[in-house]
Amino acid sequence: MSKTLAEMATDVLSTADGRAKTALSRRYAAEWAAARLAGNAPETGTANPPMHPARPSEPALLNPRDVPRRKPGTPEGRIAILHAVAHIELNAVDLHWDLLARFGHVEMPDGYYDDWVKAADEESKHFNLMADCLEAHGSHYGALPAHAGMWQAAEDTAEDLMGRLAVVPMVLEARGLDVTPGMIKIFKQAKDTQTIEALEVIYGEEVGHVAYGSKWFHFLCGRHNLDPKPVFHTLVRKYFHSTLRPPFNEEKRAEAGIPPDFYWPLTEINDA
Ligand SMILES: [Fe+2]
Ligand SMILES: [Fe+2]
């Protein structure tokens, strides 16, 4: 294998089609894991990733205000949920590879790369699971409009690895832990076994992604002799343009290494 990890990441980011992007992502992740096991992992390297990853021409990306809302109790409403989750997962594939491509200049232990390559691989699996569910319902990824603003967090934190870890895994992916049980309930009511099983895979693996975020955020705080909690609050207030909204999944957040005093203070508008 001659490519550096940052180059592999850039290849994934530069692939537009969802299925092609996730196929390449999974292939590179498997190559990385096999090479690490054999003791000859490629260089991590540095790269110049695009500011915006390549994406398919559909779905149309709209301002969240303009994305039509549908009732979750209807088949159309459930397809809309699947489509929204597929879009989140494709975005997550790019977010994890972007982390590996963009911050190659920050020296980190090998386990850091293993964690984020694994997370990128799992997001690729999640996208495929959601795309499969959409297709089982006669739809497909790209059939409905999707939120345009999802790459904002990546742009805002493009120069700040600790900011990226605070906002992406520790806020956005932690939010996924809060909302996924409610989604599973909707599909249980519809007796949609394929989707229930897919969402349960996603729910289980997302705990790991949040935990990687917390682990490496704390690692960097230790390296720079910083107190994690106030630094987390400062970075989220700087880069995340909203307050956090309860209810929180306190149990899964705790499992992922995010204690309540990290997120509860961020539910209030900062007057400091
Ligand atoms: Fe995911
Ligand atoms: Fe994730």
PDB file of C-alpha atoms and ligand atoms in Angstrom:
ATOM      1  CA  MET A   1       0.000   0.000   0.000  1.00  0.00           C
ATOM      2  CA  SER A   2       1.629   3.224  -1.105  1.00  0.00           C
ATOM      3  CA  LYS A   3      -0.938   5.870  -0.177  1.00  0.00           C
ATOM      4  CA  THR A   4      -0.784   7.677   3.127  1.00  0.00           C
ATOM      5  CA  LEU A   5      -3.863   7.634   5.351  1.00  0.00           C
ATOM      6  CA  ALA A   6      -4.459  11.320   4.612  1.00  0.00           C
ATOM      7  CA  GLU A   7      -4.389  10.565   0.875  1.00  0.00           C
ATOM      8  CA  MET A   8      -6.854   7.708   1.301  1.00  0.00           C
ATOM      9  CA  ALA A   9      -9.094  10.072   3.262  1.00  0.00           C
ATOM     10  CA  THR A  10      -8.920  12.650   0.467  1.00  0.00           C
ATOM     11  CA  ASP A  11      -9.883   9.979  -2.091  1.00  0.00           C
ATOM     12  CA  VAL A  12     -13.035   9.179  -0.109  1.00  0.00           C
ATOM     13  CA  LEU A  13     -13.863  12.872   0.279  1.00  0.00           C
ATOM     14  CA  SER A  14     -13.456  13.348  -3.484  1.00  0.00           C
ATOM     15  CA  THR A  15     -15.864  10.520  -4.389  1.00  0.00           C
ATOM     16  CA  ALA A  16     -19.375  11.859  -5.060  1.00  0.00           C
ATOM     17  CA  ASP A  17     -21.741   8.889  -5.307  1.00  0.00           C
ATOM     18  CA  GLY A  18     -22.956   7.607  -1.926  1.00  0.00           C
ATOM     19  CA  ARG A  19     -22.525   3.892  -2.603  1.00  0.00           C
ATOM     20  CA  ALA A  20     -19.161   4.461  -4.319  1.00  0.00           C
ATOM     21  CA  LYS A  21     -17.953   6.674  -1.453  1.00  0.00           C
ATOM     22  CA  THR A  22     -18.886   4.095   1.178  1.00  0.00           C
ATOM     23  CA  ALA A  23     -17.387   1.227  -0.856  1.00  0.00           C
ATOM     24  CA  LEU A  24     -14.048   3.040  -1.102  1.00  0.00           C
ATOM     25  CA  SER A  25     -14.259   4.031   2.555  1.00  0.00           C
ATOM     26  CA  ARG A  26     -14.805   0.422   3.630  1.00  0.00           C
ATOM     27  CA  ARG A  27     -12.016  -0.846   1.372  1.00  0.00           C
ATOM     28  CA  TYR A  28      -9.498   1.652   2.754  1.00  0.00           C
ATOM     29  CA  ALA A  29     -10.609   0.937   6.330  1.00  0.00           C
ATOM     30  CA  ALA A  30     -10.080  -2.796   5.796  1.00  0.00           C
ATOM     31  CA  GLU A  31      -6.658  -2.148   4.226  1.00  0.00           C
ATOM     32  CA  TRP A  32      -5.657   0.070   7.137  1.00  0.00           C
ATOM     33  CA  ALA A  33      -6.775  -2.478   9.750  1.00  0.00           C
ATOM     34  CA  ALA A  34      -5.008  -5.360   7.957  1.00  0.00           C
ATOM     35  CA  ALA A  35      -1.801  -3.360   7.583  1.00  0.00           C
ATOM     36  CA  ARG A  36      -1.863  -2.342  11.258  1.00  0.00           C
ATOM     37  CA  LEU A  37      -2.353  -5.966  12.252  1.00  0.00           C
ATOM     38  CA  ALA A  38       0.599  -6.975  10.078  1.00  0.00           C
ATOM     39  CA  GLY A  39       2.703  -4.229  11.650  1.00  0.00           C
ATOM     40  CA  ASN A  40       3.203  -2.244   8.450  1.00  0.00           C
ATOM     41  CA  ALA A  41       0.646   0.539   8.652  1.00  0.00           C
ATOM     42  CA  PRO A  42       1.042   3.275   6.038  1.00  0.00           C
ATOM     43  CA  GLU A  43       2.267   6.727   6.963  1.00  0.00           C
ATOM     44  CA  THR A  44      -0.530   8.930   8.262  1.00  0.00           C
ATOM     45  CA  GLY A  45       0.775  11.874   6.232  1.00  0.00           C
ATOM     46  CA  THR A  46      -0.802  15.225   5.466  1.00  0.00           C
ATOM     47  CA  ALA A  47      -3.158  16.281   2.680  1.00  0.00           C
ATOM     48  CA  ASN A  48      -5.073  19.171   1.233  1.00  0.00           C
ATOM     49  CA  PRO A  49      -8.655  17.907   1.416  1.00  0.00           C
ATOM     50  CA  PRO A  50     -11.404  19.852  -0.387  1.00  0.00           C
ATOM     51  CA  MET A  51     -13.283  22.275   1.901  1.00  0.00           C
ATOM     52  CA  HIS A  52     -16.489  20.613   0.707  1.00  0.00           C
ATOM     53  CA  PRO A  53     -16.541  16.875   0.025  1.00  0.00           C
ATOM     54  CA  ALA A  54     -17.867  15.631  -3.313  1.00  0.00           C
ATOM     55  CA  ARG A  55     -21.550  14.663  -3.121  1.00  0.00           C
ATOM     56  CA  PRO A  56     -24.082  13.241  -5.568  1.00  0.00           C
ATOM     57  CA  SER A  57     -26.179  15.681  -7.637  1.00  0.00           C
ATOM     58  CA  GLU A  58     -29.206  14.483  -5.664  1.00  0.00           C
ATOM     59  CA  PRO A  59     -30.526  15.007  -3.014  1.00  0.00           C
ATOM     60  CA  ALA A  60     -31.149  18.702  -3.471  1.00  0.00           C
ATOM     61  CA  LEU A  61     -29.770  20.486  -0.409  1.00  0.00           C
ATOM     62  CA  LEU A  62     -32.158  22.965   1.160  1.00  0.00           C
ATOM     63  CA  ASN A  63     -32.118  25.314   4.094  1.00  0.00           C
ATOM     64  CA  PRO A  64     -33.516  23.277   7.044  1.00  0.00           C
ATOM     65  CA  ARG A  65     -36.507  25.659   7.179  1.00  0.00           C
ATOM     66  CA  ASP A  66     -37.469  24.672   3.630  1.00  0.00           C
ATOM     67  CA  VAL A  67     -37.235  20.887   4.070  1.00  0.00           C
ATOM     68  CA  PRO A  68     -40.871  19.700   4.148  1.00  0.00           C
ATOM     69  CA  ARG A  69     -41.985  18.042   7.392  1.00  0.00           C
ATOM     70  CA  ARG A  70     -43.976  14.834   7.233  1.00  0.00           C
ATOM     71  CA  LYS A  71     -45.921  13.010   9.913  1.00  0.00           C
ATOM     72  CA  PRO A  72     -43.868  10.092  11.345  1.00  0.00           C
ATOM     73  CA  GLY A  73     -47.026   7.935  11.618  1.00  0.00           C
ATOM     74  CA  THR A  74     -47.337   7.633   7.830  1.00  0.00           C
ATOM     75  CA  PRO A  75     -45.287   5.552   5.342  1.00  0.00           C
ATOM     76  CA  GLU A  76     -44.123   8.822   3.709  1.00  0.00           C
ATOM     77  CA  GLY A  77     -43.091  10.121   7.101  1.00  0.00           C
ATOM     78  CA  ARG A  78     -41.038   7.010   7.815  1.00  0.00           C
ATOM     79  CA  ILE A  79     -39.333   7.248   4.413  1.00  0.00           C
ATOM     80  CA  ALA A  80     -38.493  10.875   5.233  1.00  0.00           C
ATOM     81  CA  ILE A  81     -36.877   9.761   8.517  1.00  0.00           C
ATOM     82  CA  LEU A  82     -34.829   7.073   6.729  1.00  0.00           C
ATOM     83  CA  HIS A  83     -33.753   9.620   4.138  1.00  0.00           C
ATOM     84  CA  ALA A  84     -32.718  12.129   6.785  1.00  0.00           C
ATOM     85  CA  VAL A  85     -30.692   9.480   8.641  1.00  0.00           C
ATOM     86  CA  ALA A  86     -29.035   8.310   5.401  1.00  0.00           C
ATOM     87  CA  HIS A  87     -28.014  11.923   4.772  1.00  0.00           C
ATOM     88  CA  ILE A  88     -26.597  12.240   8.298  1.00  0.00           C
ATOM     89  CA  GLU A  89     -24.626   9.006   7.852  1.00  0.00           C
ATOM     90  CA  LEU A  90     -23.132  10.061   4.512  1.00  0.00           C
ATOM     91  CA  ASN A  91     -22.138  13.320   6.116  1.00  0.00           C
ATOM     92  CA  ALA A  92     -20.591  11.379   9.006  1.00  0.00           C
ATOM     93  CA  VAL A  93     -18.498   9.294   6.566  1.00  0.00           C
ATOM     94  CA  ASP A  94     -17.048  12.529   5.217  1.00  0.00           C
ATOM     95  CA  LEU A  95     -16.649  14.074   8.679  1.00  0.00           C
ATOM     96  CA  HIS A  96     -14.491  11.224   9.946  1.00  0.00           C
ATOM     97  CA  TRP A  97     -12.304  11.064   6.830  1.00  0.00           C
ATOM     98  CA  ASP A  98     -12.044  14.863   6.879  1.00  0.00           C
ATOM     99  CA  LEU A  99     -10.710  14.639  10.431  1.00  0.00           C
ATOM    100  CA  LEU A 100      -8.022  12.227   9.212  1.00  0.00           C
ATOM    101  CA  ALA A 101      -7.163  14.311   6.138  1.00  0.00           C
ATOM    102  CA  ARG A 102      -7.274  17.784   7.646  1.00  0.00           C
ATOM    103  CA  PHE A 103      -5.404  17.330  10.916  1.00  0.00           C
ATOM    104  CA  GLY A 104      -2.568  15.136   9.670  1.00  0.00           C
ATOM    105  CA  HIS A 105      -0.092  17.733  10.961  1.00  0.00           C
ATOM    106  CA  VAL A 106      -1.140  17.089  14.586  1.00  0.00           C
ATOM    107  CA  GLU A 107       0.877  14.154  15.838  1.00  0.00           C
ATOM    108  CA  MET A 108      -1.319  11.575  17.554  1.00  0.00           C
ATOM    109  CA  PRO A 109      -0.871   8.007  18.850  1.00  0.00           C
ATOM    110  CA  ASP A 110      -1.670   5.092  16.509  1.00  0.00           C
ATOM    111  CA  GLY A 111      -4.868   4.275  18.398  1.00  0.00           C
ATOM    112  CA  TYR A 112      -6.322   7.636  17.395  1.00  0.00           C
ATOM    113  CA  TYR A 113      -6.110   6.705  13.695  1.00  0.00           C
ATOM    114  CA  ASP A 114      -7.482   3.224  14.375  1.00  0.00           C
ATOM    115  CA  ASP A 115     -10.490   4.718  16.164  1.00  0.00           C
ATOM    116  CA  TRP A 116     -11.434   7.198  13.439  1.00  0.00           C
ATOM    117  CA  VAL A 117     -10.849   4.771  10.585  1.00  0.00           C
ATOM    118  CA  LYS A 118     -13.161   2.317  12.389  1.00  0.00           C
ATOM    119  CA  ALA A 119     -15.745   5.069  12.928  1.00  0.00           C
ATOM    120  CA  ALA A 120     -15.578   6.026   9.225  1.00  0.00           C
ATOM    121  CA  ASP A 121     -16.052   2.370   8.282  1.00  0.00           C
ATOM    122  CA  GLU A 122     -19.069   2.068  10.576  1.00  0.00           C
ATOM    123  CA  GLU A 123     -20.653   5.258   9.179  1.00  0.00           C
ATOM    124  CA  SER A 124     -20.244   3.761   5.713  1.00  0.00           C
ATOM    125  CA  LYS A 125     -22.060   0.650   6.882  1.00  0.00           C
ATOM    126  CA  HIS A 126     -24.773   2.872   8.430  1.00  0.00           C
ATOM    127  CA  PHE A 127     -25.300   4.761   5.169  1.00  0.00           C
ATOM    128  CA  ASN A 128     -25.630   1.481   3.271  1.00  0.00           C
ATOM    129  CA  LEU A 129     -28.107   0.128   5.837  1.00  0.00           C
ATOM    130  CA  MET A 130     -30.290   3.230   5.507  1.00  0.00           C
ATOM    131  CA  ALA A 131     -30.008   3.208   1.699  1.00  0.00           C
ATOM    132  CA  ASP A 132     -31.066  -0.472   1.742  1.00  0.00           C
ATOM    133  CA  CYS A 133     -34.086   0.343   3.927  1.00  0.00           C
ATOM    134  CA  LEU A 134     -35.075   3.218   1.606  1.00  0.00           C
ATOM    135  CA  GLU A 135     -34.825   0.903  -1.406  1.00  0.00           C
ATOM    136  CA  ALA A 136     -36.911  -1.761   0.391  1.00  0.00           C
ATOM    137  CA  HIS A 137     -39.623   0.917   0.666  1.00  0.00           C
ATOM    138  CA  GLY A 138     -39.422   1.768  -3.035  1.00  0.00           C
ATOM    139  CA  SER A 139     -37.416   4.941  -2.478  1.00  0.00           C
ATOM    140  CA  HIS A 140     -33.697   5.762  -2.596  1.00  0.00           C
ATOM    141  CA  TYR A 141     -31.127   8.183  -1.223  1.00  0.00           C
ATOM    142  CA  GLY A 142     -31.515  11.312  -3.319  1.00  0.00           C
ATOM    143  CA  ALA A 143     -35.290  11.002  -3.749  1.00  0.00           C
ATOM    144  CA  LEU A 144     -36.073  13.721  -1.177  1.00  0.00           C
ATOM    145  CA  PRO A 145     -34.465  17.055  -0.386  1.00  0.00           C
ATOM    146  CA  ALA A 146     -31.991  17.090   2.509  1.00  0.00           C
ATOM    147  CA  HIS A 147     -30.537  19.606   4.960  1.00  0.00           C
ATOM    148  CA  ALA A 148     -27.850  21.846   3.510  1.00  0.00           C
ATOM    149  CA  GLY A 149     -26.246  22.992   6.736  1.00  0.00           C
ATOM    150  CA  MET A 150     -24.631  19.773   7.852  1.00  0.00           C
ATOM    151  CA  TRP A 151     -21.117  20.537   6.719  1.00  0.00           C
ATOM    152  CA  GLN A 152     -21.108  23.802   8.685  1.00  0.00           C
ATOM    153  CA  ALA A 153     -19.498  22.219  11.754  1.00  0.00           C
ATOM    154  CA  ALA A 154     -16.628  20.922   9.613  1.00  0.00           C
ATOM    155  CA  GLU A 155     -16.008  24.339   8.103  1.00  0.00           C
ATOM    156  CA  ASP A 156     -16.227  26.125  11.419  1.00  0.00           C
ATOM    157  CA  THR A 157     -13.668  23.821  13.049  1.00  0.00           C
ATOM    158  CA  ALA A 158     -11.360  23.307  10.054  1.00  0.00           C
ATOM    159  CA  GLU A 159      -8.437  24.846  11.929  1.00  0.00           C
ATOM    160  CA  ASP A 160      -9.096  23.560  15.417  1.00  0.00           C
ATOM    161  CA  LEU A 161      -8.864  19.842  16.193  1.00  0.00           C
ATOM    162  CA  MET A 162     -10.107  20.221  19.770  1.00  0.00           C
ATOM    163  CA  GLY A 163     -13.035  22.293  18.489  1.00  0.00           C
ATOM    164  CA  ARG A 164     -13.774  19.584  15.910  1.00  0.00           C
ATOM    165  CA  LEU A 165     -13.796  16.849  18.568  1.00  0.00           C
ATOM    166  CA  ALA A 166     -15.948  18.939  20.902  1.00  0.00           C
ATOM    167  CA  VAL A 167     -18.577  19.778  18.273  1.00  0.00           C
ATOM    168  CA  VAL A 168     -18.719  16.717  15.998  1.00  0.00           C
ATOM    169  CA  PRO A 169     -18.514  13.570  18.132  1.00  0.00           C
ATOM    170  CA  MET A 170     -19.212  15.114  21.549  1.00  0.00           C
ATOM    171  CA  VAL A 171     -22.187  17.309  20.537  1.00  0.00           C
ATOM    172  CA  LEU A 172     -23.597  16.190  17.168  1.00  0.00           C
ATOM    173  CA  GLU A 173     -23.037  12.450  17.463  1.00  0.00           C
ATOM    174  CA  ALA A 174     -24.066  12.532  21.141  1.00  0.00           C
ATOM    175  CA  ARG A 175     -27.327  14.116  19.955  1.00  0.00           C
ATOM    176  CA  GLY A 176     -27.839  10.998  17.848  1.00  0.00           C
ATOM    177  CA  LEU A 177     -27.824   8.943  21.062  1.00  0.00           C
ATOM    178  CA  ASP A 178     -30.629  11.161  22.413  1.00  0.00           C
ATOM    179  CA  VAL A 179     -32.943  10.798  19.408  1.00  0.00           C
ATOM    180  CA  THR A 180     -32.366   7.267  18.100  1.00  0.00           C
ATOM    181  CA  PRO A 181     -34.502   5.395  20.703  1.00  0.00           C
ATOM    182  CA  GLY A 182     -37.521   7.516  19.675  1.00  0.00           C
ATOM    183  CA  MET A 183     -36.901   6.625  16.039  1.00  0.00           C
ATOM    184  CA  ILE A 184     -36.648   2.917  16.832  1.00  0.00           C
ATOM    185  CA  LYS A 185     -40.026   3.214  18.580  1.00  0.00           C
ATOM    186  CA  ILE A 186     -41.636   4.676  15.448  1.00  0.00           C
ATOM    187  CA  PHE A 187     -40.423   1.738  13.342  1.00  0.00           C
ATOM    188  CA  LYS A 188     -41.467  -0.766  16.025  1.00  0.00           C
ATOM    189  CA  GLN A 189     -44.998   0.613  15.787  1.00  0.00           C
ATOM    190  CA  ALA A 190     -44.801   0.052  12.026  1.00  0.00           C
ATOM    191  CA  LYS A 191     -43.381  -3.476  12.588  1.00  0.00           C
ATOM    192  CA  ASP A 192     -40.557  -2.675  10.153  1.00  0.00           C
ATOM    193  CA  THR A 193     -38.017  -5.305  11.225  1.00  0.00           C
ATOM    194  CA  GLN A 194     -35.332  -4.379   8.683  1.00  0.00           C
ATOM    195  CA  THR A 195     -35.258  -0.767   9.830  1.00  0.00           C
ATOM    196  CA  ILE A 196     -35.433  -1.651  13.543  1.00  0.00           C
ATOM    197  CA  GLU A 197     -32.394  -3.921  13.165  1.00  0.00           C
ATOM    198  CA  ALA A 198     -30.495  -1.311  11.148  1.00  0.00           C
ATOM    199  CA  LEU A 199     -31.195   1.451  13.679  1.00  0.00           C
ATOM    200  CA  GLU A 200     -30.135  -0.823  16.526  1.00  0.00           C
ATOM    201  CA  VAL A 201     -26.773  -1.410  14.819  1.00  0.00           C
ATOM    202  CA  ILE A 202     -26.374   2.351  14.386  1.00  0.00           C
ATOM    203  CA  TYR A 203     -27.389   3.083  17.982  1.00  0.00           C
ATOM    204  CA  GLY A 204     -24.890   0.557  19.373  1.00  0.00           C
ATOM    205  CA  GLU A 205     -21.965   1.756  17.276  1.00  0.00           C
ATOM    206  CA  GLU A 206     -22.588   5.480  17.748  1.00  0.00           C
ATOM    207  CA  VAL A 207     -21.831   5.133  21.463  1.00  0.00           C
ATOM    208  CA  GLY A 208     -18.315   4.191  20.367  1.00  0.00           C
ATOM    209  CA  HIS A 209     -17.929   7.279  18.169  1.00  0.00           C
ATOM    210  CA  VAL A 210     -18.929   9.601  20.987  1.00  0.00           C
ATOM    211  CA  ALA A 211     -16.512   7.732  23.259  1.00  0.00           C
ATOM    212  CA  TYR A 212     -13.657   8.215  20.761  1.00  0.00           C
ATOM    213  CA  GLY A 213     -14.434  11.917  20.741  1.00  0.00           C
ATOM    214  CA  SER A 214     -14.342  12.128  24.512  1.00  0.00           C
ATOM    215  CA  LYS A 215     -11.199   9.996  24.772  1.00  0.00           C
ATOM    216  CA  TRP A 216      -9.139  12.049  22.294  1.00  0.00           C
ATOM    217  CA  PHE A 217     -10.509  15.368  23.505  1.00  0.00           C
ATOM    218  CA  HIS A 218      -9.330  14.472  27.012  1.00  0.00           C
ATOM    219  CA  PHE A 219      -6.023  13.249  25.604  1.00  0.00           C
ATOM    220  CA  LEU A 220      -5.385  16.628  23.960  1.00  0.00           C
ATOM    221  CA  CYS A 221      -6.426  18.484  27.124  1.00  0.00           C
ATOM    222  CA  GLY A 222      -3.841  16.430  28.988  1.00  0.00           C
ATOM    223  CA  ARG A 223      -1.185  17.178  26.393  1.00  0.00           C
ATOM    224  CA  HIS A 224      -1.810  20.921  26.679  1.00  0.00           C
ATOM    225  CA  ASN A 225      -2.394  20.895  30.430  1.00  0.00           C
ATOM    226  CA  LEU A 226      -5.988  22.140  30.077  1.00  0.00           C
ATOM    227  CA  ASP A 227      -9.012  21.549  32.297  1.00  0.00           C
ATOM    228  CA  PRO A 228     -11.396  19.588  29.995  1.00  0.00           C
ATOM    229  CA  LYS A 229     -14.799  20.818  31.171  1.00  0.00           C
ATOM    230  CA  PRO A 230     -14.358  24.611  30.836  1.00  0.00           C
ATOM    231  CA  VAL A 231     -12.430  24.131  27.585  1.00  0.00           C
ATOM    232  CA  PHE A 232     -15.275  22.004  26.209  1.00  0.00           C
ATOM    233  CA  HIS A 233     -17.812  24.692  27.157  1.00  0.00           C
ATOM    234  CA  THR A 234     -15.725  27.422  25.543  1.00  0.00           C
ATOM    235  CA  LEU A 235     -15.208  25.491  22.301  1.00  0.00           C
ATOM    236  CA  VAL A 236     -18.854  24.453  21.921  1.00  0.00           C
ATOM    237  CA  ARG A 237     -19.984  28.042  22.545  1.00  0.00           C
ATOM    238  CA  LYS A 238     -17.454  29.264  20.003  1.00  0.00           C
ATOM    239  CA  TYR A 239     -18.224  26.816  17.190  1.00  0.00           C
ATOM    240  CA  PHE A 240     -21.738  25.460  17.767  1.00  0.00           C
ATOM    241  CA  HIS A 241     -24.324  28.074  16.898  1.00  0.00           C
ATOM    242  CA  SER A 242     -27.061  26.929  19.234  1.00  0.00           C
ATOM    243  CA  THR A 243     -27.782  25.783  22.764  1.00  0.00           C
ATOM    244  CA  LEU A 244     -28.095  22.045  23.470  1.00  0.00           C
ATOM    245  CA  ARG A 245     -31.614  20.723  23.829  1.00  0.00           C
ATOM    246  CA  PRO A 246     -32.775  18.195  26.428  1.00  0.00           C
ATOM    247  CA  PRO A 247     -33.964  15.506  26.939  1.00  0.00           C
ATOM    248  CA  PHE A 248     -30.538  13.871  26.998  1.00  0.00           C
ATOM    249  CA  ASN A 249     -29.781  10.171  26.960  1.00  0.00           C
ATOM    250  CA  GLU A 250     -27.811  10.422  30.186  1.00  0.00           C
ATOM    251  CA  GLU A 251     -27.104   6.701  30.384  1.00  0.00           C
ATOM    252  CA  LYS A 252     -25.590   6.340  26.897  1.00  0.00           C
ATOM    253  CA  ARG A 253     -23.784   9.667  27.211  1.00  0.00           C
ATOM    254  CA  ALA A 254     -22.215   8.430  30.457  1.00  0.00           C
ATOM    255  CA  GLU A 255     -21.259   5.169  28.754  1.00  0.00           C
ATOM    256  CA  ALA A 256     -19.523   7.260  26.083  1.00  0.00           C
ATOM    257  CA  GLY A 257     -17.594   9.295  28.667  1.00  0.00           C
ATOM    258  CA  ILE A 258     -19.636  12.512  28.605  1.00  0.00           C
ATOM    259  CA  PRO A 259     -20.764  13.497  32.109  1.00  0.00           C
ATOM    260  CA  PRO A 260     -23.850  15.676  32.722  1.00  0.00           C
ATOM    261  CA  ASP A 261     -21.815  18.710  33.782  1.00  0.00           C
ATOM    262  CA  PHE A 262     -20.363  18.789  30.263  1.00  0.00           C
ATOM    263  CA  TYR A 263     -23.702  19.260  28.490  1.00  0.00           C
ATOM    264  CA  TRP A 264     -26.277  20.662  30.942  1.00  0.00           C
ATOM    265  CA  PRO A 265     -24.602  24.102  31.226  1.00  0.00           C
ATOM    266  CA  LEU A 266     -24.767  24.365  27.410  1.00  0.00           C
ATOM    267  CA  THR A 267     -28.569  24.250  27.467  1.00  0.00           C
ATOM    268  CA  GLU A 268     -28.480  27.846  28.675  1.00  0.00           C
ATOM    269  CA  ILE A 269     -27.710  30.886  26.606  1.00  0.00           C
ATOM    270  CA  ASN A 270     -24.275  32.004  27.663  1.00  0.00           C
ATOM    271  CA  ASP A 271     -24.348  35.262  29.592  1.00  0.00           C
ATOM    272  CA  ALA A 272     -20.745  35.064  30.733  1.00  0.00           C
TER     273      ALA A 272
HETATM  274 FE    FE B   1     -23.522   6.565  12.044  1.00  0.00          FE
HETATM  275 FE    FE B   2     -21.049   8.214  14.239  1.00  0.00          FE
END
